Amino acid sequence: MTARTSATTVAALLRQSSARCELRSIGAATSTTPFTTPGNLSHYRSLHTTPTWLKKKSREEKEQSRGRPAADSGSGSGGGSNSGGASSSQHSGPTPEEALDFADVESRLTKIASHANESLKKIKGGGRFNPDLIGAVKVQPDRKESSVSYPIRELASVIPKGGRTISLLVHEEAYIKPIMSAIQMHRDFNQQPQRSPDNELELILKVEPEKREDLAKRVKAICHDWRERIRDVRQRRDKLHAAWKKDGSMLPDAKRKADTELDKVIKAEVAKVDAAEKETMKAAESK
């Protein structure tokens, strides 16, 4: 073999050895790259995935982030008012977007009216001469337990006997003296029932008619409190309108419109108070 042939062979062997080294280097580098390791793929997020914190908020989430309750999808301007005296928690809270929805105002007014009408009903039923009123008087059967009391209707049967006489048929002998004391100390009666000579468990109560001045005073006090509570509801909603205008969530024209409509609701409710007062006075005086 000539020297030239030997040199050619050596060069070829060197090139092959160099190629093998390069392939080994490439393989080693590839094996250490995290993208080719299946276990490491979980550390990388595909580019088309949108992170949850960049998603748009729903209307309910926006309202809650402002500190307002989310609107009830099933409530309308008339649906929030509850004729049964529902509390404000049973309807959606007012929002500047629905400023003419007075469901919160109407439900509060309904609850106030229910309480006042119940008091006026007792007066229309006969004022102090009212079995329901007498039956509601609290009695303490045991003086040693002052925190325990019961209405008379649970301790005796309250029976009208004509005129202004009421019979109390006491269930047990032990209740007679406590009932007599409770009626005598009550501001509307201030008298002691008399024991019946025919029945040792019967008490007779004769209720004196109220003076017209006293009757009118009671009716006016109830209606005055009713009007004051209506005024409080009005002021509460007025402050809300002012806050909406101040923070820019309600325009001045929208506020004027809301104030006007609210005024109509309040005036209609005050008219109900006036009518109830007049009707109660007329009914009571005819007794």
C-alpha positions as a LaTeX table, in Angstrom:
\begin{tabular}{lrrr}
\hline
Residue & $x$ (\AA) & $y$ (\AA) & $z$ (\AA) \\
\hline
Met1 & 0.00 & 0.00 & 0.00 \\
Thr2 & 1.36 & 3.36 & $-1.01$ \\
Ala3 & 1.75 & 6.26 & 1.36 \\
Arg4 & $-0.91$ & 8.23 & $-0.51$ \\
Thr5 & $-3.51$ & 5.46 & $-0.07$ \\
Ser6 & $-2.76$ & 5.19 & 3.63 \\
Ala7 & $-3.25$ & 8.91 & 4.11 \\
Thr8 & $-6.64$ & 8.75 & 2.34 \\
Thr9 & $-7.78$ & 5.87 & 4.53 \\
Val10 & $-6.76$ & 7.64 & 7.73 \\
Ala11 & $-8.63$ & 10.81 & 6.67 \\
Ala12 & $-11.80$ & 8.81 & 6.00 \\
Leu13 & $-11.60$ & 7.14 & 9.39 \\
Leu14 & $-11.15$ & 10.52 & 11.07 \\
Arg15 & $-14.24$ & 11.93 & 9.31 \\
Gln16 & $-16.34$ & 8.94 & 10.40 \\
Ser17 & $-15.16$ & 9.29 & 13.98 \\
Ser18 & $-15.96$ & 13.01 & 13.98 \\
Ala19 & $-19.47$ & 12.33 & 12.62 \\
Arg20 & $-20.13$ & 9.79 & 15.37 \\
Cys21 & $-19.08$ & 12.31 & 18.02 \\
Glu22 & $-21.40$ & 14.94 & 16.63 \\
Leu23 & $-24.33$ & 12.49 & 16.63 \\
Arg24 & $-23.65$ & 11.58 & 20.26 \\
Ser25 & $-23.56$ & 15.28 & 21.22 \\
Ile26 & $-26.85$ & 15.95 & 19.49 \\
Gly27 & $-28.50$ & 12.95 & 21.16 \\
Ala28 & $-27.29$ & 13.97 & 24.61 \\
Ala29 & $-28.48$ & 17.55 & 24.18 \\
Thr30 & $-31.86$ & 16.39 & 22.94 \\
Ser31 & $-32.37$ & 14.01 & 25.84 \\
Thr32 & $-31.80$ & 16.82 & 28.39 \\
Thr33 & $-34.26$ & 19.24 & 26.74 \\
Pro34 & $-37.42$ & 19.48 & 28.93 \\
Phe35 & $-39.76$ & 19.70 & 25.92 \\
Thr36 & $-38.99$ & 16.08 & 24.92 \\
Thr37 & $-39.57$ & 14.69 & 28.41 \\
Pro38 & $-43.21$ & 13.60 & 28.82 \\
Gly39 & $-43.13$ & 14.20 & 32.56 \\
Asn40 & $-42.18$ & 17.86 & 32.07 \\
Leu41 & $-44.94$ & 18.69 & 29.59 \\
Ser42 & $-47.32$ & 19.50 & 32.46 \\
His43 & $-45.20$ & 22.57 & 33.33 \\
Tyr44 & $-46.02$ & 24.23 & 30.05 \\
Arg45 & $-49.40$ & 25.67 & 28.97 \\
Ser46 & $-50.49$ & 25.63 & 25.34 \\
Leu47 & $-50.67$ & 29.09 & 23.81 \\
His48 & $-54.38$ & 28.91 & 22.95 \\
Thr49 & $-55.47$ & 28.42 & 26.58 \\
Thr50 & $-56.98$ & 31.53 & 28.26 \\
Pro51 & $-56.22$ & 31.88 & 31.99 \\
Thr52 & $-59.33$ & 32.00 & 34.18 \\
Trp53 & $-58.41$ & 35.37 & 35.66 \\
Leu54 & $-58.65$ & 37.02 & 32.24 \\
Lys55 & $-62.20$ & 35.85 & 31.54 \\
Lys56 & $-64.92$ & 38.52 & 31.48 \\
Lys57 & $-67.01$ & 38.87 & 34.64 \\
Ser58 & $-70.72$ & 38.26 & 34.50 \\
Arg59 & $-73.22$ & 41.01 & 35.43 \\
Glu60 & $-73.88$ & 39.36 & 38.81 \\
Glu61 & $-70.14$ & 39.24 & 39.62 \\
Lys62 & $-69.74$ & 42.91 & 38.71 \\
Glu63 & $-72.65$ & 43.89 & 40.99 \\
Gln64 & $-71.22$ & 41.85 & 43.86 \\
Ser65 & $-67.76$ & 43.37 & 43.40 \\
Arg66 & $-69.40$ & 46.82 & 43.83 \\
Gly67 & $-70.99$ & 45.69 & 47.04 \\
Arg68 & $-74.49$ & 45.44 & 45.56 \\
Pro69 & $-76.66$ & 42.31 & 45.66 \\
Ala70 & $-77.05$ & 40.53 & 42.35 \\
Ala71 & $-80.32$ & 41.27 & 40.57 \\
Asp72 & $-82.96$ & 38.57 & 40.71 \\
Ser73 & $-83.66$ & 37.46 & 37.17 \\
Gly74 & $-87.27$ & 36.73 & 37.99 \\
Ser75 & $-88.12$ & 40.02 & 39.67 \\
Gly76 & $-89.71$ & 42.95 & 37.97 \\
Ser77 & $-90.90$ & 46.30 & 39.14 \\
Gly78 & $-94.05$ & 44.75 & 40.53 \\
Gly79 & $-92.69$ & 41.33 & 41.46 \\
Gly80 & $-90.59$ & 42.54 & 44.37 \\
Ser81 & $-93.55$ & 43.97 & 46.27 \\
Asn82 & $-95.15$ & 41.41 & 48.49 \\
Ser83 & $-98.68$ & 41.98 & 49.69 \\
Gly84 & $-98.00$ & 39.75 & 52.65 \\
Gly85 & $-95.55$ & 42.21 & 54.19 \\
Ala86 & $-92.34$ & 40.68 & 52.86 \\
Ser87 & $-89.09$ & 41.95 & 54.21 \\
Ser88 & $-86.56$ & 43.73 & 52.04 \\
Ser89 & $-84.37$ & 40.64 & 51.92 \\
Gln90 & $-86.99$ & 38.87 & 49.76 \\
His91 & $-86.55$ & 41.14 & 46.77 \\
Ser92 & $-83.59$ & 42.31 & 44.73 \\
Gly93 & $-81.79$ & 45.40 & 45.97 \\
Pro94 & $-82.29$ & 48.68 & 44.08 \\
Thr95 & $-79.74$ & 49.56 & 41.40 \\
Pro96 & $-79.13$ & 52.78 & 39.44 \\
Glu97 & $-79.84$ & 50.85 & 36.22 \\
Glu98 & $-83.38$ & 50.18 & 37.49 \\
Ala99 & $-83.94$ & 53.31 & 39.54 \\
Leu100 & $-87.70$ & 53.30 & 38.88 \\
Asp101 & $-88.11$ & 49.89 & 40.49 \\
Phe102 & $-89.44$ & 50.65 & 43.99 \\
Ala103 & $-89.92$ & 47.05 & 45.13 \\
Asp104 & $-87.81$ & 47.70 & 48.23 \\
Val105 & $-89.88$ & 50.77 & 49.15 \\
Glu106 & $-93.21$ & 49.07 & 48.54 \\
Ser107 & $-92.39$ & 45.99 & 50.62 \\
Arg108 & $-91.31$ & 48.15 & 53.59 \\
Leu109 & $-94.47$ & 50.24 & 53.29 \\
Thr110 & $-96.58$ & 47.09 & 53.20 \\
Lys111 & $-95.03$ & 45.79 & 56.40 \\
Ile112 & $-95.56$ & 49.13 & 58.18 \\
Ala113 & $-99.17$ & 49.35 & 56.99 \\
Ser114 & $-99.92$ & 45.81 & 58.17 \\
His115 & $-98.77$ & 46.63 & 61.70 \\
Ala116 & $-100.69$ & 49.94 & 61.87 \\
Asn117 & $-103.90$ & 48.49 & 60.42 \\
Glu118 & $-103.84$ & 45.72 & 63.01 \\
Ser119 & $-103.79$ & 48.33 & 65.79 \\
Leu120 & $-106.58$ & 50.35 & 64.17 \\
Lys121 & $-108.63$ & 47.20 & 63.68 \\
Lys122 & $-108.73$ & 46.65 & 67.44 \\
Ile123 & $-110.07$ & 50.16 & 67.96 \\
Lys124 & $-112.70$ & 49.73 & 65.25 \\
Gly125 & $-113.72$ & 46.50 & 66.95 \\
Gly126 & $-114.79$ & 48.38 & 70.06 \\
Gly127 & $-111.75$ & 50.06 & 71.51 \\
Arg128 & $-111.20$ & 48.82 & 75.02 \\
Phe129 & $-114.39$ & 46.74 & 74.74 \\
Asn130 & $-112.70$ & 44.22 & 72.52 \\
Pro131 & $-112.42$ & 40.53 & 73.49 \\
Asp132 & $-109.20$ & 40.24 & 71.49 \\
Leu133 & $-107.64$ & 43.15 & 73.38 \\
Ile134 & $-108.67$ & 41.74 & 76.75 \\
Gly135 & $-107.50$ & 38.26 & 75.75 \\
Ala136 & $-104.05$ & 39.65 & 74.90 \\
Val137 & $-103.44$ & 41.12 & 78.39 \\
Lys138 & $-100.35$ & 39.47 & 79.90 \\
Val139 & $-100.67$ & 37.56 & 83.18 \\
Gln140 & $-97.94$ & 36.30 & 85.52 \\
Pro141 & $-99.32$ & 33.16 & 87.18 \\
Asp142 & $-96.33$ & 32.92 & 89.53 \\
Arg143 & $-94.91$ & 36.13 & 91.01 \\
Lys144 & $-91.65$ & 34.36 & 91.79 \\
Glu145 & $-91.09$ & 33.86 & 88.05 \\
Ser146 & $-91.58$ & 37.38 & 86.74 \\
Ser147 & $-90.14$ & 36.51 & 83.33 \\
Val148 & $-92.92$ & 33.98 & 82.66 \\
Ser149 & $-96.24$ & 35.39 & 81.45 \\
Tyr150 & $-99.21$ & 34.26 & 79.39 \\
Pro151 & $-102.07$ & 36.09 & 77.64 \\
Ile152 & $-105.45$ & 35.79 & 79.33 \\
Arg153 & $-106.85$ & 33.84 & 76.37 \\
Glu154 & $-104.53$ & 30.95 & 77.28 \\
Leu155 & $-105.70$ & 30.90 & 80.90 \\
Ala156 & $-109.41$ & 31.59 & 80.40 \\
Ser157 & $-112.17$ & 31.76 & 77.81 \\
Val158 & $-113.09$ & 35.36 & 76.91 \\
Ile159 & $-116.83$ & 35.58 & 76.15 \\
Pro160 & $-118.86$ & 38.77 & 75.35 \\
Lys161 & $-122.15$ & 38.75 & 77.27 \\
Gly162 & $-123.91$ & 41.71 & 75.68 \\
Gly163 & $-123.71$ & 45.42 & 76.34 \\
Arg164 & $-120.21$ & 46.09 & 77.61 \\
Thr165 & $-119.94$ & 43.02 & 79.79 \\
Ile166 & $-117.36$ & 40.31 & 79.24 \\
Ser167 & $-117.17$ & 36.93 & 80.97 \\
Leu168 & $-113.84$ & 35.27 & 81.76 \\
Leu169 & $-114.18$ & 31.53 & 82.37 \\
Val170 & $-110.90$ & 30.70 & 84.09 \\
His171 & $-109.44$ & 27.26 & 83.49 \\
Glu172 & $-107.98$ & 26.80 & 86.98 \\
Glu173 & $-108.58$ & 28.34 & 90.40 \\
Ala174 & $-104.91$ & 29.31 & 90.71 \\
Tyr175 & $-105.25$ & 31.72 & 87.74 \\
Ile176 & $-108.09$ & 33.83 & 89.18 \\
Lys177 & $-106.10$ & 36.23 & 91.35 \\
Pro178 & $-103.28$ & 36.76 & 88.79 \\
Ile179 & $-105.88$ & 37.57 & 86.09 \\
Met180 & $-107.69$ & 40.01 & 88.38 \\
Ser181 & $-104.40$ & 41.79 & 89.20 \\
Ala182 & $-103.32$ & 41.95 & 85.53 \\
Ile183 & $-106.58$ & 43.60 & 84.41 \\
Gln184 & $-106.60$ & 46.02 & 87.32 \\
Met185 & $-103.04$ & 47.15 & 86.54 \\
His186 & $-103.65$ & 47.49 & 82.78 \\
Arg187 & $-103.79$ & 51.11 & 81.61 \\
Asp188 & $-106.85$ & 50.51 & 79.39 \\
Phe189 & $-109.07$ & 49.04 & 82.15 \\
Asn190 & $-107.86$ & 50.05 & 85.64 \\
Gln191 & $-110.59$ & 48.05 & 87.37 \\
Gln192 & $-110.91$ & 44.70 & 89.06 \\
Pro193 & $-113.21$ & 42.07 & 87.56 \\
Gln194 & $-115.94$ & 40.80 & 89.86 \\
Arg195 & $-116.35$ & 37.14 & 90.76 \\
Ser196 & $-119.59$ & 35.56 & 89.62 \\
Pro197 & $-121.88$ & 34.30 & 92.41 \\
Asp198 & $-122.99$ & 31.41 & 90.21 \\
Asn199 & $-119.59$ & 30.10 & 89.12 \\
Glu200 & $-116.45$ & 30.23 & 91.20 \\
Leu201 & $-114.28$ & 30.08 & 88.04 \\
Glu202 & $-116.06$ & 32.98 & 86.29 \\
Leu203 & $-114.99$ & 36.64 & 86.38 \\
Ile204 & $-117.26$ & 39.45 & 85.15 \\
Leu205 & $-115.69$ & 42.54 & 83.59 \\
Lys206 & $-117.76$ & 45.63 & 82.70 \\
Val207 & $-115.85$ & 47.87 & 80.31 \\
Glu208 & $-116.60$ & 51.58 & 80.45 \\
Pro209 & $-116.85$ & 53.35 & 77.07 \\
Glu210 & $-113.86$ & 55.47 & 76.10 \\
Lys211 & $-114.21$ & 59.21 & 75.93 \\
Arg212 & $-114.19$ & 60.60 & 72.42 \\
Glu213 & $-111.10$ & 62.65 & 73.22 \\
Asp214 & $-109.18$ & 59.61 & 74.47 \\
Leu215 & $-110.26$ & 57.55 & 71.49 \\
Ala216 & $-109.19$ & 60.25 & 69.04 \\
Lys217 & $-105.85$ & 60.56 & 70.82 \\
Arg218 & $-105.13$ & 56.84 & 70.43 \\
Val219 & $-106.06$ & 56.82 & 66.75 \\
Lys220 & $-103.97$ & 59.90 & 66.02 \\
Ala221 & $-100.96$ & 58.42 & 67.85 \\
Ile222 & $-101.09$ & 55.26 & 65.75 \\
Cys223 & $-101.46$ & 57.20 & 62.49 \\
His224 & $-98.73$ & 59.67 & 63.45 \\
Asp225 & $-96.31$ & 56.80 & 64.01 \\
Trp226 & $-97.41$ & 55.31 & 60.67 \\
Arg227 & $-96.62$ & 58.55 & 58.83 \\
Glu228 & $-93.25$ & 58.86 & 60.57 \\
Arg229 & $-92.25$ & 55.38 & 59.43 \\
Ile230 & $-93.29$ & 56.19 & 55.86 \\
Arg231 & $-91.11$ & 59.31 & 56.05 \\
Asp232 & $-88.16$ & 57.19 & 57.17 \\
Val233 & $-88.59$ & 54.89 & 54.16 \\
Arg234 & $-88.67$ & 57.94 & 51.87 \\
Gln235 & $-85.48$ & 59.37 & 53.37 \\
Arg236 & $-83.70$ & 56.05 & 53.03 \\
Arg237 & $-84.40$ & 55.88 & 49.30 \\
Asp238 & $-83.62$ & 59.59 & 48.83 \\
Lys239 & $-80.13$ & 59.04 & 50.26 \\
Leu240 & $-79.62$ & 56.17 & 47.84 \\
His241 & $-80.51$ & 58.38 & 44.86 \\
Ala242 & $-78.11$ & 61.06 & 46.09 \\
Ala243 & $-75.29$ & 58.50 & 46.46 \\
Trp244 & $-75.87$ & 57.22 & 42.91 \\
Lys245 & $-75.67$ & 60.72 & 41.52 \\
Lys246 & $-72.53$ & 61.50 & 43.53 \\
Asp247 & $-70.61$ & 58.45 & 42.31 \\
Gly248 & $-71.68$ & 59.07 & 38.72 \\
Ser249 & $-73.81$ & 55.96 & 38.32 \\
Met250 & $-76.97$ & 58.08 & 37.84 \\
Leu251 & $-77.35$ & 61.15 & 35.64 \\
Pro252 & $-79.11$ & 64.28 & 37.03 \\
Asp253 & $-82.13$ & 63.84 & 34.73 \\
Ala254 & $-82.52$ & 60.21 & 35.81 \\
Lys255 & $-82.37$ & 61.24 & 39.47 \\
Arg256 & $-85.09$ & 63.85 & 38.99 \\
Lys257 & $-87.28$ & 61.25 & 37.31 \\
Ala258 & $-86.69$ & 58.73 & 40.12 \\
Asp259 & $-87.41$ & 61.36 & 42.78 \\
Thr260 & $-90.68$ & 62.29 & 41.07 \\
Glu261 & $-91.87$ & 58.69 & 40.82 \\
Leu262 & $-90.87$ & 58.01 & 44.43 \\
Asp263 & $-92.89$ & 61.04 & 45.52 \\
Lys264 & $-95.97$ & 59.56 & 43.85 \\
Val265 & $-95.52$ & 56.27 & 45.73 \\
Ile266 & $-95.14$ & 58.05 & 49.07 \\
Lys267 & $-98.12$ & 60.37 & 48.53 \\
Ala268 & $-100.33$ & 57.41 & 47.66 \\
Glu269 & $-99.30$ & 55.68 & 50.89 \\
Val270 & $-99.94$ & 58.79 & 53.01 \\
Ala271 & $-103.40$ & 59.02 & 51.44 \\
Lys272 & $-104.06$ & 55.49 & 52.72 \\
Val273 & $-103.13$ & 56.62 & 56.23 \\
Asp274 & $-105.53$ & 59.57 & 56.04 \\
Ala275 & $-108.36$ & 57.33 & 54.85 \\
Ala276 & $-107.67$ & 54.72 & 57.54 \\
Glu277 & $-107.65$ & 57.36 & 60.27 \\
Lys278 & $-110.95$ & 58.80 & 59.14 \\
Glu279 & $-112.58$ & 55.37 & 58.80 \\
Thr280 & $-111.39$ & 54.24 & 62.24 \\
Met281 & $-112.71$ & 57.34 & 63.98 \\
Lys282 & $-116.09$ & 56.96 & 62.29 \\
Ala283 & $-116.35$ & 53.24 & 63.17 \\
Ala284 & $-115.28$ & 53.73 & 66.77 \\
Glu285 & $-117.70$ & 56.59 & 67.42 \\
Ser286 & $-120.61$ & 54.54 & 66.13 \\
Lys287 & $-120.13$ & 51.89 & 68.83 \\
\hline
\end{tabular}
